[in-house]
Coordinates of C-alpha atoms in Angstrom, one line a residue:
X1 CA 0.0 0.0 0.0
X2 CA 1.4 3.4 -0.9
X3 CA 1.5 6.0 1.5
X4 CA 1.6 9.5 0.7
X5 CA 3.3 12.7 2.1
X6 CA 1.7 15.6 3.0
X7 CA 1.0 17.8 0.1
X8 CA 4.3 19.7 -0.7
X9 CA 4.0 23.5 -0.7
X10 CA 4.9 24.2 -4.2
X11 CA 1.5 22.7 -5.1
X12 CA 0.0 25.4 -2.6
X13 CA -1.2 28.5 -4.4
X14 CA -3.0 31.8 -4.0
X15 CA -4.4 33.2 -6.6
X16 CA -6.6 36.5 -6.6
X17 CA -6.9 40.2 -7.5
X18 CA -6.9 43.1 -5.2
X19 CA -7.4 46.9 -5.0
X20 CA -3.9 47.5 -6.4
X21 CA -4.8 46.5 -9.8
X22 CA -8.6 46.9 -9.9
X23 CA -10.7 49.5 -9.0
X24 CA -14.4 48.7 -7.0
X25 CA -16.4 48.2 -10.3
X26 CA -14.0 45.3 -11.3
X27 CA -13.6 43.8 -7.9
X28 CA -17.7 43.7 -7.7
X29 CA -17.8 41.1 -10.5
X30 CA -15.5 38.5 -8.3
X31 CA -17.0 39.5 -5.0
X32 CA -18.4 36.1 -3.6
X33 CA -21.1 36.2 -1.2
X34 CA -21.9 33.1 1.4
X35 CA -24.5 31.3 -1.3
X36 CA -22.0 31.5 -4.1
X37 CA -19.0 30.6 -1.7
X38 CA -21.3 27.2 -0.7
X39 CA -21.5 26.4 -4.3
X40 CA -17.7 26.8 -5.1
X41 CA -17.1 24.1 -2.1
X42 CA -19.5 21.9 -3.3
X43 CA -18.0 22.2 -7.1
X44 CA -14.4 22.1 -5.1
X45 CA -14.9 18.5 -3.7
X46 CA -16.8 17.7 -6.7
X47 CA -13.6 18.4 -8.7
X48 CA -11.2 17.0 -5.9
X49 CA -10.3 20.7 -5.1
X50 CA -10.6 19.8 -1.1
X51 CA -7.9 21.6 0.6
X52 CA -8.6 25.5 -0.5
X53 CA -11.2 28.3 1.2
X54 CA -11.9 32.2 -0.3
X55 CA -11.7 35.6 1.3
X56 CA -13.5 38.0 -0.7
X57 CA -14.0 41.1 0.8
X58 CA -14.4 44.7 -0.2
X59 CA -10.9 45.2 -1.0
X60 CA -10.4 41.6 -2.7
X61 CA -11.2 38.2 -3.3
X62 CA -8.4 35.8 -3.5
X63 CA -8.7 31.8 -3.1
X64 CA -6.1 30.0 -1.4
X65 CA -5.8 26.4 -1.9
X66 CA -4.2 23.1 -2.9
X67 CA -4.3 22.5 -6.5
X68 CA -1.8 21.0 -9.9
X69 CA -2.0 24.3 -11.6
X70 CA -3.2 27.8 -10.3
X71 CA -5.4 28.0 -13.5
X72 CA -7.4 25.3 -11.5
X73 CA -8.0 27.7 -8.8
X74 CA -9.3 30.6 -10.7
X75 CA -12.1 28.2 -12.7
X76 CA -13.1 27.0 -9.7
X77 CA -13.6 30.1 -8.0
X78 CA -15.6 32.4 -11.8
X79 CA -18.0 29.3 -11.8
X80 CA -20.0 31.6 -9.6
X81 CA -19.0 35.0 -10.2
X82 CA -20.6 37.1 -12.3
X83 CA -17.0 38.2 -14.1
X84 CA -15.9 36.0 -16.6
X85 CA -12.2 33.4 -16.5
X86 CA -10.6 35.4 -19.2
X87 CA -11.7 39.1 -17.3
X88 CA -9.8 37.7 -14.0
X89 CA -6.6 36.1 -16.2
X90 CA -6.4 40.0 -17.0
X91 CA -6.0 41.2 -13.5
X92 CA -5.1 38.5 -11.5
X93 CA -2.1 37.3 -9.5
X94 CA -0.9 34.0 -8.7
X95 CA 1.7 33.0 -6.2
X96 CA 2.8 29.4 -5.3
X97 CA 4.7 27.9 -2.3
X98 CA 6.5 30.2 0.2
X99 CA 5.1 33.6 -1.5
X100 CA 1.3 32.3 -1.6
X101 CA 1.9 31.9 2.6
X102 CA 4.0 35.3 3.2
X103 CA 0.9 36.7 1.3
X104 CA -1.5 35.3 3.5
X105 CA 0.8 36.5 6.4
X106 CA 0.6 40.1 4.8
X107 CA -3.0 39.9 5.0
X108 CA -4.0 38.4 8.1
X109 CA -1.8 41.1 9.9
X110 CA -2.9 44.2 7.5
X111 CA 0.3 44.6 5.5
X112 CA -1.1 43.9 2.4
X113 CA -4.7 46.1 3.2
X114 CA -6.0 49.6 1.2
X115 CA -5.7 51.1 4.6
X116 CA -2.2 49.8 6.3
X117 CA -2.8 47.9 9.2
X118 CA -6.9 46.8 8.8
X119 CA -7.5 44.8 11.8
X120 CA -10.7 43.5 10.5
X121 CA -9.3 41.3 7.5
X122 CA -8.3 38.5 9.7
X123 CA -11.6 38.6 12.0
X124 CA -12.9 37.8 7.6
X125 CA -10.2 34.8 7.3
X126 CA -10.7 33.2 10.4
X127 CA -14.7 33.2 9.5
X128 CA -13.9 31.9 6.0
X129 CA -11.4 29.5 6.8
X130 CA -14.3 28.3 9.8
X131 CA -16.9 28.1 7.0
X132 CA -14.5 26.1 4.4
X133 CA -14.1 23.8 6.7
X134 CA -17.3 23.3 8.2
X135 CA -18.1 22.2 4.6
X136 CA -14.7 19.9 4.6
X137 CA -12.5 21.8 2.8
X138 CA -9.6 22.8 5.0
X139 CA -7.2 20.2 5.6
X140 CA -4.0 19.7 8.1
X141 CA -2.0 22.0 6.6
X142 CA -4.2 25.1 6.1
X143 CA -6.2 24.7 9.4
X144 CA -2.6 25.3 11.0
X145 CA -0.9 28.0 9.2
X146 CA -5.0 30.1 9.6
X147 CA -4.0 29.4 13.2
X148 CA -0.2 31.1 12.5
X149 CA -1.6 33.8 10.8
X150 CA -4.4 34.7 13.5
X151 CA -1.5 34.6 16.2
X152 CA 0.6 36.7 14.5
X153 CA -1.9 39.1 13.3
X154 CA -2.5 39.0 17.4
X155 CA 0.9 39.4 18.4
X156 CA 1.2 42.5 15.8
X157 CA -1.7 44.0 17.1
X158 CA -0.3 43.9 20.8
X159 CA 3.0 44.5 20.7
X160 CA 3.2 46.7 17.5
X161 CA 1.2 49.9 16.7
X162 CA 0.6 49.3 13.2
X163 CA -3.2 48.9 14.4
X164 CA -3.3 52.8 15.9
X165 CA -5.8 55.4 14.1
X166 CA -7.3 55.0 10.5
X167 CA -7.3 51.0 10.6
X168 CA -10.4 49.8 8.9
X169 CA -13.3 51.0 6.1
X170 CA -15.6 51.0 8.9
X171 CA -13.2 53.5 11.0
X172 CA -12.5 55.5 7.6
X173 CA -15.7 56.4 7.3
X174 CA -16.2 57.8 10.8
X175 CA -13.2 60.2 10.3
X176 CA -14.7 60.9 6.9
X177 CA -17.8 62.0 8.2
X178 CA -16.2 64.2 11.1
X179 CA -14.3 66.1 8.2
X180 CA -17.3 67.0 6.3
X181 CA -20.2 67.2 8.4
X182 CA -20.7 69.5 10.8
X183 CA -23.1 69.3 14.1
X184 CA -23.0 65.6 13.3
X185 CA -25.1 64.7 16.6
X186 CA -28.2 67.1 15.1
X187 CA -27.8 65.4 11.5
X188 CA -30.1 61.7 10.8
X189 CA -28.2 59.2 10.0
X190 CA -29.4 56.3 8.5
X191 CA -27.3 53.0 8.4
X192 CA -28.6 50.1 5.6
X193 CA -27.3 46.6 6.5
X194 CA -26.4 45.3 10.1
X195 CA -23.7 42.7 9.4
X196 CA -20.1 43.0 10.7
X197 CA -19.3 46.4 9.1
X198 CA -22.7 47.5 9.5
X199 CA -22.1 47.0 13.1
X200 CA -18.6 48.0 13.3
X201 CA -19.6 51.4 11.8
X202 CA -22.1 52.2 13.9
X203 CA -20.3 51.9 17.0
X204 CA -17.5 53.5 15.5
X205 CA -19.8 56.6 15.0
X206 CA -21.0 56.2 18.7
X207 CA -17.8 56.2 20.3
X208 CA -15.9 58.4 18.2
X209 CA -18.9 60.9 17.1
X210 CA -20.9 60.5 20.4
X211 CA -23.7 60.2 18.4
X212 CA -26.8 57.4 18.6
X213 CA -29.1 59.4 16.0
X214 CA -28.7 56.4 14.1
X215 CA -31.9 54.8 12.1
X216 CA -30.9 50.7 11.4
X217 CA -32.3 49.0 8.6
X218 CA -31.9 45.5 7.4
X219 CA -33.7 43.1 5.1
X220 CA -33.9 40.7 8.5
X221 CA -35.6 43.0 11.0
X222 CA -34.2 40.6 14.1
X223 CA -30.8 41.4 13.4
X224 CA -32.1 44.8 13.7
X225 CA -34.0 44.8 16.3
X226 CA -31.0 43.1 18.4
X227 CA -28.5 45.5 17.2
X228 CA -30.5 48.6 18.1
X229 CA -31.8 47.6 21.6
X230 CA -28.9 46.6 22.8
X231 CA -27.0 50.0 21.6
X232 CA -29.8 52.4 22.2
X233 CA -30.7 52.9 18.7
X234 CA -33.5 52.7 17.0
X235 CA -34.7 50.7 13.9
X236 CA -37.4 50.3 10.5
X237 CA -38.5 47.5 8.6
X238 CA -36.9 47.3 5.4
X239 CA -40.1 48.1 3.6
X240 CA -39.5 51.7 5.5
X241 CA -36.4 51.9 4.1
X242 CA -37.8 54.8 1.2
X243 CA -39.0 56.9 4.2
X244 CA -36.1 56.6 6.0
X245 CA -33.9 58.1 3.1
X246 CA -36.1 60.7 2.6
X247 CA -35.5 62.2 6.0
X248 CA -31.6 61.6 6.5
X249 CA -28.7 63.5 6.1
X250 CA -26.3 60.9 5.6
X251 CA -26.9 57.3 4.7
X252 CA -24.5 54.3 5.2
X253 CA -24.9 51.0 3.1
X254 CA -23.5 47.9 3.9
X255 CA -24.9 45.6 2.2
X256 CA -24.1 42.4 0.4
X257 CA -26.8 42.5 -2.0
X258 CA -26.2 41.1 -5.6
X259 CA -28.0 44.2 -7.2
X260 CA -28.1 47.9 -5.8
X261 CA -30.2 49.0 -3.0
X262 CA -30.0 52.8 -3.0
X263 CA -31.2 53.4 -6.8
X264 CA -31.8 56.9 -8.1
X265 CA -35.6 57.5 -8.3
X266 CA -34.9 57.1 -3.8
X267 CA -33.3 59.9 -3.4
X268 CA -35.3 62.4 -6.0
X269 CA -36.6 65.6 -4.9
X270 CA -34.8 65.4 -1.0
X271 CA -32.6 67.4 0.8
X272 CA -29.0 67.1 0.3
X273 CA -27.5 63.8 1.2
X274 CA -23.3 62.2 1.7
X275 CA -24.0 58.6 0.5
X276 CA -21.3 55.8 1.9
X277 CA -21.1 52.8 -0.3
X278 CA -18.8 50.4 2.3
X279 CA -20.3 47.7 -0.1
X280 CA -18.4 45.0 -2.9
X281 CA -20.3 44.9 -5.4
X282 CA -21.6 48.4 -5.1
X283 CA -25.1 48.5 -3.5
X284 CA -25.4 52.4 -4.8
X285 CA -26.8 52.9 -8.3
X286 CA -24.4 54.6 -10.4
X287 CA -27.1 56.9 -11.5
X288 CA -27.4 58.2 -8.0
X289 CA -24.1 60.3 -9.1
X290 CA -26.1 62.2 -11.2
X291 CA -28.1 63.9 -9.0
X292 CA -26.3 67.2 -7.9
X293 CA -27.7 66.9 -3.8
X294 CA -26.4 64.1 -3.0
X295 CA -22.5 63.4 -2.9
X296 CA -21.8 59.3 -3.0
X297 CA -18.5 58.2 -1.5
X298 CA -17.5 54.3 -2.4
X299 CA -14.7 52.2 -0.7
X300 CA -11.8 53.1 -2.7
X301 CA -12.5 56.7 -2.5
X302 CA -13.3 56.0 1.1
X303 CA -9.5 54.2 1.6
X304 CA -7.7 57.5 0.8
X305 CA -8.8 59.1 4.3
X306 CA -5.5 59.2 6.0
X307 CA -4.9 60.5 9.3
X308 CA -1.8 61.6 11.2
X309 CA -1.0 58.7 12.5
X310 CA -0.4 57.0 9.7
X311 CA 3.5 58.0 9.7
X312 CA 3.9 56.0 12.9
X313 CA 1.8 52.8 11.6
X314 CA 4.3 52.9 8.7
X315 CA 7.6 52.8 11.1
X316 CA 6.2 49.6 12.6
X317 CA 6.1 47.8 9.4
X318 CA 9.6 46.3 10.1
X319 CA 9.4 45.3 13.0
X320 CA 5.9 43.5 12.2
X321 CA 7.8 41.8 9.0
X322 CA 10.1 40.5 12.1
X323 CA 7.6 39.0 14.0
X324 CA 5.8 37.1 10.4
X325 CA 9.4 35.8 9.9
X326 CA 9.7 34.3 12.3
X327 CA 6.5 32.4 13.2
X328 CA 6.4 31.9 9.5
X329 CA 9.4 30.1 9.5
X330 CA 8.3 27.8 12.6
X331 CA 5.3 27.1 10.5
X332 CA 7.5 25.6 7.4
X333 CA 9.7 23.9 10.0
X334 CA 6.5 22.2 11.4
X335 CA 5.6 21.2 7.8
X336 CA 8.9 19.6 6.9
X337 CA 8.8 17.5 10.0
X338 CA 5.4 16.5 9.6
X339 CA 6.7 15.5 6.2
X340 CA 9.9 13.4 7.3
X341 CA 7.4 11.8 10.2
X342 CA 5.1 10.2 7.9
X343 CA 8.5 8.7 6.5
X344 CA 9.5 7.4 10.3
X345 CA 6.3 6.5 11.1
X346 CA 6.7 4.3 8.0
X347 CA 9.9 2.7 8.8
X348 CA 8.5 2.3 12.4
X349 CA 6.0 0.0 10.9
X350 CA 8.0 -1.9 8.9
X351 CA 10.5 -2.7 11.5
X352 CA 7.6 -3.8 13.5
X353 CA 6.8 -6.4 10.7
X354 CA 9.6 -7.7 11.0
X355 CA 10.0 -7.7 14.7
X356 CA 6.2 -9.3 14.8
X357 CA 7.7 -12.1 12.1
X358 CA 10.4 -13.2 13.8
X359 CA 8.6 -13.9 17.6
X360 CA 6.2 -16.1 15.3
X361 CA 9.2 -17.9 14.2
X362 CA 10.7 -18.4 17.9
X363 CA 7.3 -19.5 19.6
X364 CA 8.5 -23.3 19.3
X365 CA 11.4 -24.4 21.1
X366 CA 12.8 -21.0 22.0
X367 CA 14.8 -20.4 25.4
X368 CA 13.7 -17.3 26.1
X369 CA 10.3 -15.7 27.7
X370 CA 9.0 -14.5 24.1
X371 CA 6.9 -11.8 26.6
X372 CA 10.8 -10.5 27.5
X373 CA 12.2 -10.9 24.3
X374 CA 9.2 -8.5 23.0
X375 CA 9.9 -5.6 25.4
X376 CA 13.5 -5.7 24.6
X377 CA 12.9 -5.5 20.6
X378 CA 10.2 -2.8 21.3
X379 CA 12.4 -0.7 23.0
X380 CA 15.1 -1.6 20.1
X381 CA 12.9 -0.3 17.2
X382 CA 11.9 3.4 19.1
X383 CA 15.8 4.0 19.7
X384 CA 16.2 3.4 16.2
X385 CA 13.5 5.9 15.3
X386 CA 14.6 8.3 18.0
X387 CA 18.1 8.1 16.8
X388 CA 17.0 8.9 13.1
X389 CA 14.7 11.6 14.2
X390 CA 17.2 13.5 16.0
X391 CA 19.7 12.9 13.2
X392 CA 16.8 14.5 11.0
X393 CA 16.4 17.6 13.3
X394 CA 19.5 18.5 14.4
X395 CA 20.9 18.2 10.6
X396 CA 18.2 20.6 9.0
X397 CA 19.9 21.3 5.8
X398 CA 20.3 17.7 4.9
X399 CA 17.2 16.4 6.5
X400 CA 15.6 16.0 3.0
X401 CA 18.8 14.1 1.9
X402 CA 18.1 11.5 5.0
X403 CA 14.9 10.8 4.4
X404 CA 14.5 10.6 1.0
X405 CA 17.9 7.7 2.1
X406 CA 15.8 6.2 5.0
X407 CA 12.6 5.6 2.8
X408 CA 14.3 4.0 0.0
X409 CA 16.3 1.7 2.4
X410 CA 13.4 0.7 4.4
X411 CA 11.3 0.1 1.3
X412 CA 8.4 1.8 3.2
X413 CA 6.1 2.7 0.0
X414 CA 6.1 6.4 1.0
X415 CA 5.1 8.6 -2.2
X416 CA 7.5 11.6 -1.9
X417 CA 6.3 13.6 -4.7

């Protein structure tokens, strides 16, 4: 029976496209909400793709996974997005082994964000990682560098400030609004969509605006009603969602909706409006631009608000590439050991084959307590292994050398591709 390694990493790949290359329009038509993420699983393990999960958010949508070719990756994931194979081949990037893990690394920790150090990317991986593999897709390998990258996004976030001021969309568009509108407490706000930036924003404007003149709506009035009671705030049915834009003086929209919900003929004939789109796709109308009252702000416009701390976030980049280094190298250490163990493990077996043959042989006519004789072979066979395991570990540079050396000795049937 052939056994087979752990998957090596060159086979690992990320492939994706971010705000560096595309603007908000573009990244719309690969945004994957939680139905069409469901439906890429299912096609995933339909396809043998089992080892992968996808972040898309508002700043990109990447897939990160086990696969022969990258290529593999990207049909998988415009199966369900409304952007065609060829339109992502334009503006995609692909990295494979060490780079596709640094990358997650960048992200998980806010290196690689629109706004330098966004703390809320990795609260996004750890929930798509959770769902990829609640659907059995996330395997060994990625469940535990997730794990690395949530602990060093931790670590970062404590003992670095990389994570001070202007962090996060939802934050962005606080200091937005306390730049442009004055007497924000006397001004109605309306906030469209209660989901983790929904949420985020609003207590963002609370604590940082003192403000609670905040009207919630959502298409599920629970989530609502929760939100708002326990904050103090109050809260509409959707279907009073054209009422509610009538009155306001700014309006909020996070949404995840397929198909704009703020559309032009809304906001007609009202008083002046600042529209925030914080939603991939867009959930603002494009036509809503035309009207001369209303000013609509979307996420990439929404990324440029800087503030003055952002000098000191970018003198902690260093030492939070430091930190990534190093856990990211203990994380390929852990995966090259795993590797050679699967080896040892195999020759462990076999040498218990032959240790269970040969007592067989000596039940008749043999001199010695067979019960004695066992102990003292047992104890022979884990030396051995813990003599070629330490030789393994302590010489790291030809441990691949040793291995590869051991398995063919041993004849163990370990696949080592």
């Amino acid at each position: 029976m052939q056994v087979n390694y752990p998957r090596d990493i060159s086979h690992f790949h990320i492939v994706g496209l971010n705000y560096k290359k595309t603007d908000a329009a573009i990244r719309g038509l690969f945004a994957v909400n939680q139905e069409q993420y469901q439906q890429v699983l299912v096609e995933a393990k339909n396809t043998r793709l089992n080892d992968l999960f996808i972040l898309s958010t508002c700043n990109r949508t990447e897939v990160y996974g086990f696969a022969e070719a990258p290529e593999q990756l990207m049909a998988l994931l415009c199966t369900q997005t409304a952007g065609s194979l060829d339109s992502f081949k334009e503006v995609a990037y692909v990295k494979s082994g060490e780079a596709a893990i640094r990358h997650l690394y960048q992200v998980g920790t806010g290196l690689d964000s629109q706004i330098l150090g966004d703390y809320e990317v990795v609260g996004q991986i750890r929930t798509a990682a959770k769902f990829a593999k609640a659907n059995g897709c996330i395997g060994t390998f990625l469940e535990r560098l997730v794990n690395s990258v949530l602990q060093v996004s931790k670590l970062i976030k404590n003992e670095t400030r990389l994570s001070s001021g202007t962090v996060s969309v939802a934050f962005a568009a606080v200091r937005l609004l306390e730049r442009k509108i004055t007497d924000i407490r006397d001004k109605k706000i309306v906030l469209l969509g209660v989901g983790k930036i929904g949420r985020n924003t609003a207590k963002n404007m609370m604590d940082y605006l003192g403000t609670k003149n905040i009207l919630l709506v959502n298409r599920t009035i629970a989530a609502a009603e929760e939100f708002a009671t326990a904050h103090g705030l109050k809260y509409v049915p959707f279907d009073g969602l054209g009422g509610a834009l009538k009155d306001a003086d700014v309006i909020l929209v996070a949404t995840n909706a397929t198909q704009p919900t703020i559309v032009k003929a809304q906001l007609e004939n009202t008083s002046p409006k600042l529209v925030i789109d914080l939603s991939i796709p867009f959930n603002v109308a494009p036509e809503v631009n035309e009207l001369s009252h209303v000013e609509v702000v979307n996420v990439d416009e929404l990324s440029k608000v800087q503030d003055e701390t952002l000098q000191n976030r970018l003198s902690e980049v260093p030492k939070a590439q430091s930190i990534i280094d190093e856990h990211m190298q203990e994380f390929l250490y852990w995966h090259k050991m795993r590797k050679h163990a699967v080896v040892l493990k195999a020759v462990k077996d076999k040498l218990q084959e032959i240790h269970t043959r040969e007592i067989q042989q000596q039940k008749n006519g043999s001199a010695y307590k067979l019960e004695d004789v066992e102990e003292v072979s047992s104890r022979i066979i884990q030396k051995m292994i813990n003599l070629m395991a330490g030789k393994v570990r302590k010489e790291t540079d030809k441990s691949d050398q040793y291995i590869a050396m051991i398995n063919d000795i041993f004849e163990t049937g370990v696949n080592q591709d």
